[in-house]
């Protein structure tokens, strides 16, 4: 399904950016929680804690 891969790619982009600015990614996900799919949120937050260490 095409939408699956679009949602996954959004999460991947945010996850990648989390290595640069994990606080901003966490803020973005929190402020846009209702607009992001669960898959995008999960993928986006995978590196946030690791990047903050």
Coordinates of C-alpha atoms in Angstrom, one line a residue:
X1 CA 0.0 0.0 0.0
X2 CA 1.4 3.4 -1.1
X3 CA 0.2 5.3 2.0
X4 CA 2.0 2.8 4.3
X5 CA 5.4 3.7 2.7
X6 CA 4.6 7.4 2.8
X7 CA 3.8 7.2 6.5
X8 CA 7.0 5.1 7.1
X9 CA 9.1 7.6 5.1
X10 CA 7.8 10.5 7.2
X11 CA 8.9 8.6 10.4
X12 CA 12.3 7.7 8.8
X13 CA 13.0 11.3 8.0
X14 CA 12.1 12.4 11.5
X15 CA 14.1 9.6 13.0
X16 CA 17.1 10.5 11.0
X17 CA 16.8 14.2 12.1
X18 CA 16.6 13.1 15.7
X19 CA 20.3 12.4 15.6
X20 CA 20.8 16.1 14.9
X21 CA 18.1 17.6 17.1
X22 CA 16.2 15.1 19.3
X23 CA 14.5 17.7 21.3
X24 CA 13.0 19.3 18.2
X25 CA 11.8 16.0 16.9
X26 CA 10.1 15.1 20.2
X27 CA 8.5 18.6 20.2
X28 CA 7.3 18.3 16.6
X29 CA 5.8 14.8 17.3
X30 CA 4.1 16.1 20.4
X31 CA 2.6 19.1 18.7
X32 CA 1.5 17.2 15.6
X33 CA 0.4 14.0 17.4
X34 CA -3.1 14.1 16.0
X35 CA -1.9 14.6 12.4
X36 CA 0.8 11.9 12.4
X37 CA 0.0 8.3 12.1
X38 CA 1.0 5.9 14.8
X39 CA 3.6 4.4 12.5
X40 CA 5.1 7.8 11.8
X41 CA 5.2 8.6 15.5
X42 CA 6.8 5.3 16.4
X43 CA 9.5 5.6 13.7
X44 CA 10.2 9.2 14.5
X45 CA 10.8 8.6 18.2
X46 CA 13.0 5.5 17.9
X47 CA 16.3 7.5 18.0
X48 CA 15.2 10.3 20.3
X49 CA 16.3 8.7 23.6
X50 CA 19.4 7.2 22.1
X51 CA 20.4 10.6 20.6
X52 CA 20.0 12.4 23.9
X53 CA 22.5 10.1 25.7

